[in-house]
PDB file of C-alpha atoms in Angstrom:
ATOM      1  CA  LYS A   1      89.743  92.233 120.577  1.00  0.00           C
ATOM      2  CA  ALA A   2      90.147  88.979 118.683  1.00  0.00           C
ATOM      3  CA  GLY A   3      90.707  89.246 114.942  1.00  0.00           C
ATOM      4  CA  VAL A   4      89.019  87.447 112.101  1.00  0.00           C
ATOM      5  CA  THR A   5      89.350  83.692 112.528  1.00  0.00           C
ATOM      6  CA  GLN A   6      89.305  81.309 109.602  1.00  0.00           C
ATOM      7  CA  THR A   7      89.257  77.550 109.926  1.00  0.00           C
ATOM      8  CA  PRO A   8      90.841  75.379 108.854  1.00  0.00           C
ATOM      9  CA  ARG A   9      94.129  77.025 107.817  1.00  0.00           C
ATOM     10  CA  TYR A  10      95.034  74.277 105.379  1.00  0.00           C
ATOM     11  CA  LEU A  11      92.917  71.770 103.507  1.00  0.00           C
ATOM     12  CA  ILE A  12      93.608  69.123 100.874  1.00  0.00           C
ATOM     13  CA  LYS A  13      90.684  67.758  98.907  1.00  0.00           C
ATOM     14  CA  THR A  14      90.203  65.518  95.892  1.00  0.00           C
ATOM     15  CA  ARG A  15      88.565  66.602  92.651  1.00  0.00           C
ATOM     16  CA  GLY A  16      84.804  66.152  92.787  1.00  0.00           C
ATOM     17  CA  GLN A  17      84.572  66.492  96.548  1.00  0.00           C
ATOM     18  CA  GLN A  18      82.971  69.412  98.327  1.00  0.00           C
ATOM     19  CA  VAL A  19      84.443  71.624 101.017  1.00  0.00           C
ATOM     20  CA  THR A  20      83.170  74.022 103.675  1.00  0.00           C
ATOM     21  CA  LEU A  21      85.268  76.864 105.021  1.00  0.00           C
ATOM     22  CA  SER A  22      84.432  78.835 108.136  1.00  0.00           C
ATOM     23  CA  CYS A  23      84.942  82.453 109.150  1.00  0.00           C
ATOM     24  CA  SER A  24      84.292  84.118 112.491  1.00  0.00           C
ATOM     25  CA  PRO A  25      84.319  87.910 112.157  1.00  0.00           C
ATOM     26  CA  ILE A  26      85.514  90.418 114.708  1.00  0.00           C
ATOM     27  CA  SER A  27      83.031  90.703 117.554  1.00  0.00           C
ATOM     28  CA  GLY A  28      80.341  93.226 116.663  1.00  0.00           C
ATOM     29  CA  HIS A  29      81.042  93.135 112.931  1.00  0.00           C
ATOM     30  CA  ARG A  30      78.025  92.120 110.879  1.00  0.00           C
ATOM     31  CA  SER A  31      79.490  92.185 107.380  1.00  0.00           C
ATOM     32  CA  VAL A  32      81.548  89.284 106.072  1.00  0.00           C
ATOM     33  CA  SER A  33      83.091  89.096 102.611  1.00  0.00           C
ATOM     34  CA  TRP A  34      84.951  86.265 100.903  1.00  0.00           C
ATOM     35  CA  TYR A  35      87.783  86.544  98.381  1.00  0.00           C
ATOM     36  CA  GLN A  36      89.697  84.005  96.359  1.00  0.00           C
ATOM     37  CA  GLN A  37      93.406  84.602  95.794  1.00  0.00           C
ATOM     38  CA  THR A  38      95.324  82.766  93.083  1.00  0.00           C
ATOM     39  CA  PRO A  39      98.621  83.548  91.331  1.00  0.00           C
ATOM     40  CA  GLY A  40      96.867  83.719  87.974  1.00  0.00           C
ATOM     41  CA  GLN A  41      93.778  85.782  88.802  1.00  0.00           C
ATOM     42  CA  GLY A  42      94.878  87.688  91.895  1.00  0.00           C
ATOM     43  CA  LEU A  43      92.297  88.658  94.496  1.00  0.00           C
ATOM     44  CA  GLN A  44      88.732  88.140  93.349  1.00  0.00           C
ATOM     45  CA  PHE A  45      85.544  88.922  95.229  1.00  0.00           C
ATOM     46  CA  LEU A  46      83.224  85.988  95.874  1.00  0.00           C
ATOM     47  CA  PHE A  47      80.347  87.402  97.922  1.00  0.00           C
ATOM     48  CA  GLU A  48      79.398  89.559 100.876  1.00  0.00           C
ATOM     49  CA  TYR A  49      76.912  88.845 103.633  1.00  0.00           C
ATOM     50  CA  PHE A  50      75.317  91.267 106.021  1.00  0.00           C
ATOM     51  CA  SER A  51      72.736  90.300 108.629  1.00  0.00           C
ATOM     52  CA  GLU A  52      72.410  86.811 107.142  1.00  0.00           C
ATOM     53  CA  THR A  53      71.614  88.177 103.675  1.00  0.00           C
ATOM     54  CA  GLN A  54      73.833  88.020 100.623  1.00  0.00           C
ATOM     55  CA  ARG A  55      74.287  91.629  99.529  1.00  0.00           C
ATOM     56  CA  ASN A  56      76.647  91.247  96.644  1.00  0.00           C
ATOM     57  CA  LYS A  57      78.071  88.446  94.558  1.00  0.00           C
ATOM     58  CA  GLY A  58      81.107  88.196  92.324  1.00  0.00           C
ATOM     59  CA  ASN A  59      81.440  86.387  89.034  1.00  0.00           C
ATOM     60  CA  PHE A  60      81.842  82.796  90.198  1.00  0.00           C
ATOM     61  CA  PRO A  61      79.897  79.682  89.193  1.00  0.00           C
ATOM     62  CA  GLY A  62      77.055  78.376  91.309  1.00  0.00           C
ATOM     63  CA  ARG A  63      79.363  75.748  92.804  1.00  0.00           C
ATOM     64  CA  PHE A  64      80.496  78.505  95.133  1.00  0.00           C
ATOM     65  CA  SER A  65      77.955  79.356  97.793  1.00  0.00           C
ATOM     66  CA  GLY A  66      77.883  80.859 101.223  1.00  0.00           C
ATOM     67  CA  ARG A  67      75.741  81.674 104.165  1.00  0.00           C
ATOM     68  CA  GLN A  68      75.828  83.721 107.342  1.00  0.00           C
ATOM     69  CA  PHE A  69      74.424  82.798 110.707  1.00  0.00           C
ATOM     70  CA  SER A  70      72.678  84.958 113.272  1.00  0.00           C
ATOM     71  CA  ASN A  71      75.949  85.349 115.210  1.00  0.00           C
ATOM     72  CA  SER A  72      77.562  86.751 112.007  1.00  0.00           C
ATOM     73  CA  ARG A  73      79.778  83.710 111.507  1.00  0.00           C
ATOM     74  CA  SER A  74      79.940  82.754 107.858  1.00  0.00           C
ATOM     75  CA  GLU A  75      80.642  79.640 105.864  1.00  0.00           C
ATOM     76  CA  MET A  76      81.435  79.201 102.233  1.00  0.00           C
ATOM     77  CA  ASN A  77      80.954  75.960 100.372  1.00  0.00           C
ATOM     78  CA  VAL A  78      82.479  74.775  97.138  1.00  0.00           C
ATOM     79  CA  SER A  79      80.916  71.726  95.557  1.00  0.00           C
ATOM     80  CA  THR A  80      82.335  69.439  92.875  1.00  0.00           C
ATOM     81  CA  LEU A  81      85.865  70.702  93.374  1.00  0.00           C
ATOM     82  CA  GLU A  82      88.094  71.340  90.397  1.00  0.00           C
ATOM     83  CA  LEU A  83      91.872  71.640  90.278  1.00  0.00           C
ATOM     84  CA  GLY A  84      91.451  75.345  89.497  1.00  0.00           C
ATOM     85  CA  ASP A  85      89.739  75.904  92.828  1.00  0.00           C
ATOM     86  CA  SER A  86      93.099  75.552  94.556  1.00  0.00           C
ATOM     87  CA  ALA A  87      93.627  78.942  96.153  1.00  0.00           C
ATOM     88  CA  LEU A  88      93.923  80.951  99.312  1.00  0.00           C
ATOM     89  CA  TYR A  89      90.416  81.871 100.464  1.00  0.00           C
ATOM     90  CA  LEU A  90      90.282  85.027 102.520  1.00  0.00           C
ATOM     91  CA  CYS A  91      87.489  86.243 104.708  1.00  0.00           C
ATOM     92  CA  ALA A  92      87.080  89.884 105.694  1.00  0.00           C
ATOM     93  CA  SER A  93      84.839  91.469 108.275  1.00  0.00           C
ATOM     94  CA  ARG A  94      83.675  95.056 108.496  1.00  0.00           C
ATOM     95  CA  GLY A  95      81.804  97.060 111.056  1.00  0.00           C
ATOM     96  CA  LEU A  96      79.138  99.309 109.618  1.00  0.00           C
ATOM     97  CA  ARG A  97      78.246 102.470 111.514  1.00  0.00           C
ATOM     98  CA  GLY A  98      74.973 103.476 109.920  1.00  0.00           C
ATOM     99  CA  GLN A  99      75.873 103.713 106.260  1.00  0.00           C
ATOM    100  CA  ALA A 100      79.535 104.451 106.952  1.00  0.00           C
ATOM    101  CA  ASN A 101      81.903 102.151 105.132  1.00  0.00           C
ATOM    102  CA  THR A 102      84.762 101.104 107.360  1.00  0.00           C
ATOM    103  CA  GLU A 103      87.868  99.202 106.398  1.00  0.00           C
ATOM    104  CA  ALA A 104      87.888  95.456 105.971  1.00  0.00           C
ATOM    105  CA  PHE A 105      89.855  93.310 108.406  1.00  0.00           C
ATOM    106  CA  PHE A 106      91.137  90.088 106.911  1.00  0.00           C
ATOM    107  CA  GLY A 107      91.686  86.678 108.383  1.00  0.00           C
ATOM    108  CA  GLN A 108      94.797  84.610 107.702  1.00  0.00           C
ATOM    109  CA  GLY A 109      92.992  82.601 105.066  1.00  0.00           C
ATOM    110  CA  THR A 110      92.369  78.975 104.298  1.00  0.00           C
ATOM    111  CA  ARG A 111      94.769  77.400 101.837  1.00  0.00           C
ATOM    112  CA  LEU A 112      92.777  74.901  99.774  1.00  0.00           C
ATOM    113  CA  THR A 113      94.643  72.422  97.593  1.00  0.00           C
ATOM    114  CA  VAL A 114      92.650  70.255  95.201  1.00  0.00           C
ATOM    115  CA  VAL A 115      94.427  67.130  93.951  1.00  0.00           C
TER     116      VAL A 115
ATOM    117  CA  ALA B   1      82.930  97.987  87.857  1.00  0.00           C
ATOM    118  CA  GLN B   2      86.060  99.531  89.218  1.00  0.00           C
ATOM    119  CA  SER B   3      89.505  98.519  88.038  1.00  0.00           C
ATOM    120  CA  VAL B   4      92.856  99.022  89.701  1.00  0.00           C
ATOM    121  CA  THR B   5      96.237  98.986  88.008  1.00  0.00           C
ATOM    122  CA  GLN B   6      99.444  98.504  89.903  1.00  0.00           C
ATOM    123  CA  LEU B   7     102.072  99.530  87.445  1.00  0.00           C
ATOM    124  CA  ASP B   8     104.955  97.454  88.780  1.00  0.00           C
ATOM    125  CA  SER B   9     104.669  93.781  89.594  1.00  0.00           C
ATOM    126  CA  GLN B  10     108.076  93.707  91.278  1.00  0.00           C
ATOM    127  CA  VAL B  11     110.095  96.454  92.933  1.00  0.00           C
ATOM    128  CA  PRO B  12     113.583  95.610  94.223  1.00  0.00           C
ATOM    129  CA  VAL B  13     115.251  98.183  96.428  1.00  0.00           C
ATOM    130  CA  PHE B  14     118.161  98.396  98.838  1.00  0.00           C
ATOM    131  CA  GLU B  15     117.646  98.868 102.543  1.00  0.00           C
ATOM    132  CA  GLU B  16     117.287 102.518 103.665  1.00  0.00           C
ATOM    133  CA  ALA B  17     116.441 103.657 100.123  1.00  0.00           C
ATOM    134  CA  PRO B  18     113.129 105.387  99.379  1.00  0.00           C
ATOM    135  CA  VAL B  19     110.411 103.518  97.525  1.00  0.00           C
ATOM    136  CA  GLU B  20     107.241 104.351  95.617  1.00  0.00           C
ATOM    137  CA  LEU B  21     104.646 101.761  94.641  1.00  0.00           C
ATOM    138  CA  ARG B  22     102.293 103.038  91.981  1.00  0.00           C
ATOM    139  CA  CYS B  23      98.540 102.566  91.791  1.00  0.00           C
ATOM    140  CA  ASN B  24      95.972 103.943  89.350  1.00  0.00           C
ATOM    141  CA  TYR B  25      92.231 103.351  89.411  1.00  0.00           C
ATOM    142  CA  SER B  26      89.547 103.693  86.793  1.00  0.00           C
ATOM    143  CA  SER B  27      86.708 105.615  88.414  1.00  0.00           C
ATOM    144  CA  SER B  28      86.034 109.269  87.682  1.00  0.00           C
ATOM    145  CA  VAL B  29      83.703 109.576  90.657  1.00  0.00           C
ATOM    146  CA  SER B  30      84.451 109.452  94.343  1.00  0.00           C
ATOM    147  CA  VAL B  31      85.913 106.247  95.714  1.00  0.00           C
ATOM    148  CA  TYR B  32      87.512 104.955  98.856  1.00  0.00           C
ATOM    149  CA  LEU B  33      91.142 103.899  98.475  1.00  0.00           C
ATOM    150  CA  PHE B  34      93.237 101.441 100.453  1.00  0.00           C
ATOM    151  CA  TRP B  35      96.674  99.903 100.581  1.00  0.00           C
ATOM    152  CA  TYR B  36      97.088  96.454 102.096  1.00  0.00           C
ATOM    153  CA  VAL B  37     100.251  94.421 102.798  1.00  0.00           C
ATOM    154  CA  GLN B  38     100.505  90.653 102.699  1.00  0.00           C
ATOM    155  CA  TYR B  39     103.351  88.672 104.220  1.00  0.00           C
ATOM    156  CA  PRO B  40     103.917  85.061 103.076  1.00  0.00           C
ATOM    157  CA  ASN B  41     101.108  82.693 104.088  1.00  0.00           C
ATOM    158  CA  GLN B  42      99.243  85.490 105.822  1.00  0.00           C
ATOM    159  CA  GLY B  43      96.094  87.495 105.248  1.00  0.00           C
ATOM    160  CA  LEU B  44      95.954  91.148 104.296  1.00  0.00           C
ATOM    161  CA  GLN B  45      96.831  93.903 106.742  1.00  0.00           C
ATOM    162  CA  LEU B  46      95.617  97.449 106.193  1.00  0.00           C
ATOM    163  CA  LEU B  47      98.449  99.964 105.793  1.00  0.00           C
ATOM    164  CA  LEU B  48      96.369 103.083 105.188  1.00  0.00           C
ATOM    165  CA  LYS B  49      93.134 104.346 103.717  1.00  0.00           C
ATOM    166  CA  TYR B  50      91.735 107.423 102.010  1.00  0.00           C
ATOM    167  CA  LEU B  51      88.053 108.158 102.531  1.00  0.00           C
ATOM    168  CA  SER B  52      87.965 111.948 102.195  1.00  0.00           C
ATOM    169  CA  GLY B  53      89.765 115.072 103.350  1.00  0.00           C
ATOM    170  CA  SER B  54      93.517 115.587 103.167  1.00  0.00           C
ATOM    171  CA  THR B  55      95.049 114.023 100.084  1.00  0.00           C
ATOM    172  CA  LEU B  56      98.181 112.944 101.977  1.00  0.00           C
ATOM    173  CA  VAL B  57      97.425 109.937 104.120  1.00  0.00           C
ATOM    174  CA  LYS B  58      99.788 108.507 106.709  1.00  0.00           C
ATOM    175  CA  GLY B  59      99.678 104.865 107.664  1.00  0.00           C
ATOM    176  CA  ILE B  60     101.445 102.301 109.753  1.00  0.00           C
ATOM    177  CA  ASN B  61     105.126 101.338 109.537  1.00  0.00           C
ATOM    178  CA  GLY B  62     106.105 104.747 108.139  1.00  0.00           C
ATOM    179  CA  PHE B  63     104.147 104.436 104.896  1.00  0.00           C
ATOM    180  CA  GLU B  64     102.165 107.261 103.346  1.00  0.00           C
ATOM    181  CA  ALA B  65     100.134 107.707 100.184  1.00  0.00           C
ATOM    182  CA  GLU B  66      98.925 110.634  98.159  1.00  0.00           C
ATOM    183  CA  PHE B  67      95.514 110.753  96.522  1.00  0.00           C
ATOM    184  CA  ASN B  68      95.522 112.547  93.187  1.00  0.00           C
ATOM    185  CA  LYS B  69      92.006 112.877  91.800  1.00  0.00           C
ATOM    186  CA  SER B  70      92.971 114.401  88.463  1.00  0.00           C
ATOM    187  CA  GLN B  71      95.398 111.568  87.745  1.00  0.00           C
ATOM    188  CA  THR B  72      93.235 108.927  89.488  1.00  0.00           C
ATOM    189  CA  SER B  73      96.304 107.750  91.347  1.00  0.00           C
ATOM    190  CA  PHE B  74      97.061 106.659  94.889  1.00  0.00           C
ATOM    191  CA  HIS B  75     100.807 105.973  95.074  1.00  0.00           C
ATOM    192  CA  LEU B  76     102.358 104.489  98.193  1.00  0.00           C
ATOM    193  CA  ARG B  77     105.665 105.834  99.481  1.00  0.00           C
ATOM    194  CA  LYS B  78     108.181 105.222 102.212  1.00  0.00           C
ATOM    195  CA  PRO B  79     111.277 107.411 102.647  1.00  0.00           C
ATOM    196  CA  SER B  80     113.515 104.633 103.999  1.00  0.00           C
ATOM    197  CA  VAL B  81     112.692 100.937 103.733  1.00  0.00           C
ATOM    198  CA  HIS B  82     113.756  98.074 105.963  1.00  0.00           C
ATOM    199  CA  ILE B  83     114.283  94.433 105.172  1.00  0.00           C
ATOM    200  CA  SER B  84     111.131  93.690 107.157  1.00  0.00           C
ATOM    201  CA  ASP B  85     109.109  95.642 104.560  1.00  0.00           C
ATOM    202  CA  THR B  86     109.653  92.808 102.083  1.00  0.00           C
ATOM    203  CA  ALA B  87     106.117  91.689 101.232  1.00  0.00           C
ATOM    204  CA  GLU B  88     103.407  91.984  98.619  1.00  0.00           C
ATOM    205  CA  TYR B  89     101.431  95.203  98.534  1.00  0.00           C
ATOM    206  CA  PHE B  90      97.910  95.564  97.193  1.00  0.00           C
ATOM    207  CA  CYS B  91      96.055  98.691  96.226  1.00  0.00           C
ATOM    208  CA  ALA B  92      92.265  98.486  96.480  1.00  0.00           C
ATOM    209  CA  VAL B  93      89.236 100.678  95.850  1.00  0.00           C
ATOM    210  CA  SER B  94      85.641 100.503  96.964  1.00  0.00           C
ATOM    211  CA  ASP B  95      82.542 102.554  96.360  1.00  0.00           C
ATOM    212  CA  PRO B  96      81.444 104.972  99.080  1.00  0.00           C
ATOM    213  CA  PRO B  97      78.187 104.210 100.862  1.00  0.00           C
ATOM    214  CA  ASP B  98      75.955 106.331  98.642  1.00  0.00           C
ATOM    215  CA  ARG B  99      76.428 103.674  95.982  1.00  0.00           C
ATOM    216  CA  GLY B 100      75.203 101.050  98.380  1.00  0.00           C
ATOM    217  CA  SER B 101      74.584  98.264  95.900  1.00  0.00           C
ATOM    218  CA  THR B 102      78.262  97.423  95.962  1.00  0.00           C
ATOM    219  CA  LEU B 103      78.898  98.571  99.493  1.00  0.00           C
ATOM    220  CA  GLY B 104      81.869  96.773 100.926  1.00  0.00           C
ATOM    221  CA  ARG B 105      83.215  95.142  97.793  1.00  0.00           C
ATOM    222  CA  LEU B 106      86.914  95.745  97.300  1.00  0.00           C
ATOM    223  CA  TYR B 107      88.501  95.805  93.871  1.00  0.00           C
ATOM    224  CA  PHE B 108      92.158  94.876  94.073  1.00  0.00           C
ATOM    225  CA  GLY B 109      95.150  95.471  91.884  1.00  0.00           C
ATOM    226  CA  ARG B 110      97.377  92.530  90.957  1.00  0.00           C
ATOM    227  CA  GLY B 111      99.879  93.380  93.653  1.00  0.00           C
ATOM    228  CA  THR B 112     103.465  94.637  93.807  1.00  0.00           C
ATOM    229  CA  GLN B 113     106.147  92.440  95.315  1.00  0.00           C
ATOM    230  CA  LEU B 114     108.530  94.688  97.232  1.00  0.00           C
ATOM    231  CA  THR B 115     111.884  93.075  97.935  1.00  0.00           C
ATOM    232  CA  VAL B 116     114.333  94.928 100.160  1.00  0.00           C
ATOM    233  CA  TRP B 117     117.980  93.875  99.851  1.00  0.00           C
ATOM    234  CA  PRO B 118     120.648  94.456 102.527  1.00  0.00           C
TER     235      PRO B 118
END
Protein backbone atom coordinates (compact mmCIF):
# COMPACT_ATOMS: atom_id res chain seq x y z
CA LYS A 1 0.00 0.00 0.00
CA ALA A 2 1.47 3.35 -0.97
CA GLY A 3 2.04 5.83 1.84
CA VAL A 4 1.11 9.47 2.10
CA THR A 5 2.59 11.43 -0.79
CA GLN A 6 3.40 15.10 -0.54
CA THR A 7 4.53 17.23 -3.44
CA PRO A 8 6.75 19.02 -3.94
CA ARG A 9 9.38 17.98 -1.37
CA TYR A 10 11.19 21.31 -1.50
CA LEU A 11 10.04 24.76 -2.49
CA ILE A 12 11.61 28.22 -2.47
CA LYS A 13 9.34 31.22 -2.75
CA THR A 14 9.69 34.98 -2.43
CA ARG A 15 7.90 37.09 0.16
CA GLY A 16 4.47 38.15 -1.06
CA GLN A 17 4.02 35.20 -3.38
CA GLN A 18 1.52 32.43 -2.83
CA VAL A 19 2.13 28.70 -2.74
CA THR A 20 0.08 25.52 -3.08
CA LEU A 21 1.12 22.24 -1.51
CA SER A 22 -0.39 18.89 -2.36
CA CYS A 23 -1.09 15.75 -0.35
CA SER A 24 -2.34 12.37 -1.54
CA PRO A 25 -3.50 10.24 1.39
CA ILE A 26 -3.24 6.49 1.73
CA SER A 27 -5.78 4.78 -0.50
CA GLY A 28 -9.10 4.49 1.32
CA HIS A 29 -8.28 7.16 3.90
CA ARG A 30 -10.75 10.03 3.90
CA SER A 31 -9.27 12.24 6.60
CA VAL A 32 -6.36 14.55 5.85
CA SER A 33 -4.72 16.88 8.36
CA TRP A 34 -2.00 19.48 7.88
CA TYR A 35 0.68 20.52 10.37
CA GLN A 36 3.36 23.16 10.32
CA GLN A 37 6.71 22.34 11.91
CA THR A 38 9.20 25.05 12.83
CA PRO A 39 12.14 25.09 15.26
CA GLY A 40 10.53 27.89 17.25
CA GLN A 41 6.92 26.70 17.51
CA GLY A 42 7.26 22.95 17.03
CA LEU A 43 4.42 21.02 15.43
CA GLN A 44 1.24 23.03 15.07
CA PHE A 45 -2.09 21.89 13.69
CA LEU A 46 -3.39 23.80 10.67
CA PHE A 47 -6.63 22.07 9.70
CA GLU A 48 -8.31 18.74 9.06
CA TYR A 49 -10.53 17.72 6.17
CA PHE A 50 -12.89 14.81 5.96
CA SER A 51 -15.12 14.08 2.98
CA GLU A 52 -14.28 17.45 1.42
CA THR A 53 -15.35 19.36 4.54
CA GLN A 54 -13.09 21.20 6.94
CA ARG A 55 -13.76 19.64 10.34
CA ASN A 56 -11.31 21.47 12.50
CA LYS A 57 -9.00 24.45 12.20
CA GLY A 58 -5.97 25.55 14.17
CA ASN A 59 -4.98 29.05 15.15
CA PHE A 60 -3.50 30.34 11.90
CA PRO A 61 -4.33 33.50 9.94
CA GLY A 62 -6.68 33.41 6.98
CA ARG A 63 -3.72 33.40 4.61
CA PHE A 64 -3.59 29.68 5.26
CA SER A 65 -6.36 27.77 3.54
CA GLY A 66 -7.01 24.29 2.30
CA ARG A 67 -9.40 22.10 0.46
CA GLN A 68 -10.07 18.44 -0.19
CA PHE A 69 -11.22 16.84 -3.39
CA SER A 70 -13.64 13.99 -3.94
CA ASN A 71 -10.73 11.54 -4.26
CA SER A 72 -9.54 12.66 -0.78
CA ARG A 73 -6.46 14.42 -2.14
CA SER A 74 -5.88 17.69 -0.34
CA GLU A 75 -4.17 20.96 -1.08
CA MET A 76 -3.15 23.75 1.21
CA ASN A 77 -2.53 27.28 0.04
CA VAL A 78 -0.60 30.06 1.68
CA SER A 79 -1.07 33.52 0.23
CA THR A 80 1.09 36.61 0.70
CA LEU A 81 4.02 34.62 2.02
CA GLU A 82 6.04 35.91 4.94
CA LEU A 83 9.53 34.92 6.04
CA GLY A 84 7.99 33.28 9.11
CA ASP A 85 6.07 30.85 6.92
CA SER A 86 9.31 29.00 6.23
CA ALA A 87 8.69 25.57 7.69
CA LEU A 88 8.23 21.89 7.07
CA TYR A 89 4.58 21.28 6.21
CA LEU A 90 3.39 17.81 7.05
CA CYS A 91 0.28 16.07 5.86
CA ALA A 92 -1.29 13.16 7.71
CA SER A 93 -4.00 10.77 6.63
CA ARG A 94 -6.24 8.63 8.79
CA GLY A 95 -8.73 5.91 8.11
CA LEU A 96 -11.92 6.20 10.10
CA ARG A 97 -13.83 3.02 10.90
CA GLY A 98 -17.20 4.34 11.98
CA GLN A 99 -16.30 6.70 14.79
CA ALA A 100 -13.08 4.86 15.63
CA ASN A 101 -10.05 7.10 15.72
CA THR A 102 -7.08 5.43 14.09
CA GLU A 103 -3.50 6.61 14.04
CA ALA A 104 -2.29 9.27 11.66
CA PHE A 105 0.17 8.34 8.93
CA PHE A 106 2.45 11.17 7.91
CA GLY A 107 4.00 12.09 4.61
CA GLN A 108 7.63 13.16 4.25
CA GLY A 109 6.64 16.80 4.20
CA THR A 110 7.22 19.79 2.00
CA ARG A 111 10.07 22.04 3.03
CA LEU A 112 9.04 25.61 2.21
CA THR A 113 11.66 28.35 2.30
CA VAL A 114 10.54 31.95 1.93
CA VAL A 115 13.25 34.42 0.92
CA ALA B 1 -7.18 22.30 24.52
CA GLN B 2 -4.75 19.59 25.38
CA SER B 3 -1.12 20.29 26.18
CA VAL B 4 1.84 17.95 26.14
CA THR B 5 5.12 18.44 27.97
CA GLN B 6 8.25 16.58 27.04
CA LEU B 7 10.50 17.15 29.98
CA ASP B 8 13.84 16.78 28.22
CA SER B 9 14.70 18.55 25.00
CA GLN B 10 17.90 16.54 24.55
CA VAL B 11 18.89 13.12 25.83
CA PRO B 12 22.42 11.87 25.11
CA VAL B 13 23.12 8.23 25.83
CA PHE B 14 25.73 5.62 24.99
CA GLU B 15 24.97 2.69 22.74
CA GLU B 16 23.44 -0.35 24.51
CA ALA B 17 22.40 1.77 27.51
CA PRO B 18 18.74 2.02 28.53
CA VAL B 19 16.81 5.20 27.86
CA GLU B 20 13.60 6.84 29.05
CA LEU B 21 11.99 9.80 27.31
CA ARG B 22 9.45 11.53 29.49
CA CYS B 23 6.04 12.85 28.48
CA ASN B 24 3.26 14.40 30.55
CA TYR B 25 -0.11 15.60 29.29
CA SER B 26 -2.67 17.96 30.71
CA SER B 27 -6.03 16.22 30.39
CA SER B 28 -7.79 14.63 33.34
CA VAL B 29 -10.20 12.78 31.07
CA SER B 30 -9.57 9.94 28.67
CA VAL B 31 -7.22 10.59 25.79
CA TYR B 32 -5.40 8.69 23.11
CA LEU B 33 -1.62 8.78 23.38
CA PHE B 34 1.08 8.36 20.76
CA TRP B 35 4.82 8.42 20.31
CA TYR B 36 6.25 9.36 16.93
CA VAL B 37 9.87 9.37 15.69
CA GLN B 38 11.30 11.75 13.12
CA TYR B 39 14.57 11.19 11.30
CA PRO B 40 16.29 14.17 9.61
CA ASN B 41 14.34 15.56 6.65
CA GLN B 42 11.63 12.96 7.09
CA GLY B 43 8.03 12.87 8.23
CA LEU B 44 6.78 11.32 11.44
CA GLN B 45 6.66 7.57 11.95
CA LEU B 46 4.41 6.04 14.58
CA LEU B 47 6.31 4.10 17.25
CA LEU B 48 3.38 3.08 19.43
CA LYS B 49 -0.04 4.14 20.62
CA TYR B 50 -2.28 3.81 23.66
CA LEU B 51 -6.02 3.82 23.05
CA SER B 52 -7.29 1.72 25.95
CA GLY B 53 -6.61 -1.52 27.79
CA SER B 54 -3.21 -2.59 29.08
CA THR B 55 -1.16 0.32 30.36
CA LEU B 56 2.09 -1.14 28.99
CA VAL B 57 2.25 -0.67 25.25
CA LYS B 58 4.85 -2.25 23.01
CA GLY B 59 5.87 -0.66 19.75
CA ILE B 60 8.28 -1.02 16.91
CA ASN B 61 12.09 -1.11 17.15
CA GLY B 62 11.98 -2.44 20.72
CA PHE B 63 10.33 0.62 22.25
CA GLU B 64 7.62 0.47 24.88
CA ALA B 65 5.65 3.01 26.87
CA GLU B 66 3.65 2.97 30.06
CA PHE B 67 0.43 4.91 30.51
CA ASN B 68 -0.01 6.26 34.02
CA LYS B 69 -3.40 7.91 34.43
CA SER B 70 -2.86 9.21 37.95
CA GLN B 71 0.36 10.95 36.93
CA THR B 72 -0.92 11.81 33.42
CA SER B 73 2.30 10.45 31.99
CA PHE B 74 3.25 8.33 29.01
CA HIS B 75 7.01 7.74 29.20
CA LEU B 76 8.85 5.99 26.39
CA ARG B 77 11.51 3.41 27.19
CA LYS B 78 14.00 1.18 25.47
CA PRO B 79 16.23 -1.25 27.40
CA SER B 80 19.19 -1.03 24.99
CA VAL B 81 19.58 1.67 22.36
CA HIS B 82 21.42 1.56 19.06
CA ILE B 83 23.09 4.31 17.10
CA SER B 84 20.27 4.04 14.57
CA ASP B 85 17.82 5.22 17.27
CA THR B 86 19.32 8.71 17.02
CA ALA B 87 16.35 10.87 16.04
CA GLU B 88 13.77 13.26 17.42
CA TYR B 89 10.88 11.77 19.35
CA PHE B 90 7.48 13.37 19.75
CA CYS B 91 4.76 12.56 22.23
CA ALA B 92 1.22 13.39 21.10
CA VAL B 93 -2.32 13.20 22.44
CA SER B 94 -5.71 13.32 20.80
CA ASP B 95 -9.28 13.21 22.00
CA PRO B 96 -11.17 9.93 21.67
CA PRO B 97 -14.08 9.85 19.25
CA ASP B 98 -16.79 10.70 21.76
CA ARG B 99 -15.42 14.23 21.75
CA GLY B 100 -15.83 14.38 18.02
CA SER B 101 -15.45 18.11 17.56
CA THR B 102 -11.70 17.73 17.70
CA LEU B 103 -11.58 14.24 16.29
CA GLY B 104 -8.24 13.60 14.69
CA ARG B 105 -6.35 16.64 15.91
CA LEU B 106 -3.01 15.76 17.46
CA TYR B 107 -1.41 17.89 20.13
CA PHE B 108 2.34 17.47 20.12
CA GLY B 109 5.07 18.02 22.64
CA ARG B 110 8.14 20.03 21.64
CA GLY B 111 10.15 16.91 20.98
CA THR B 112 13.15 15.16 22.54
CA GLN B 113 16.34 14.79 20.54
CA LEU B 114 17.82 11.40 21.37
CA THR B 115 21.49 11.10 20.46
CA VAL B 116 23.15 7.71 20.82
CA TRP B 117 26.95 7.74 21.05
CA PRO B 118 29.21 4.76 20.25
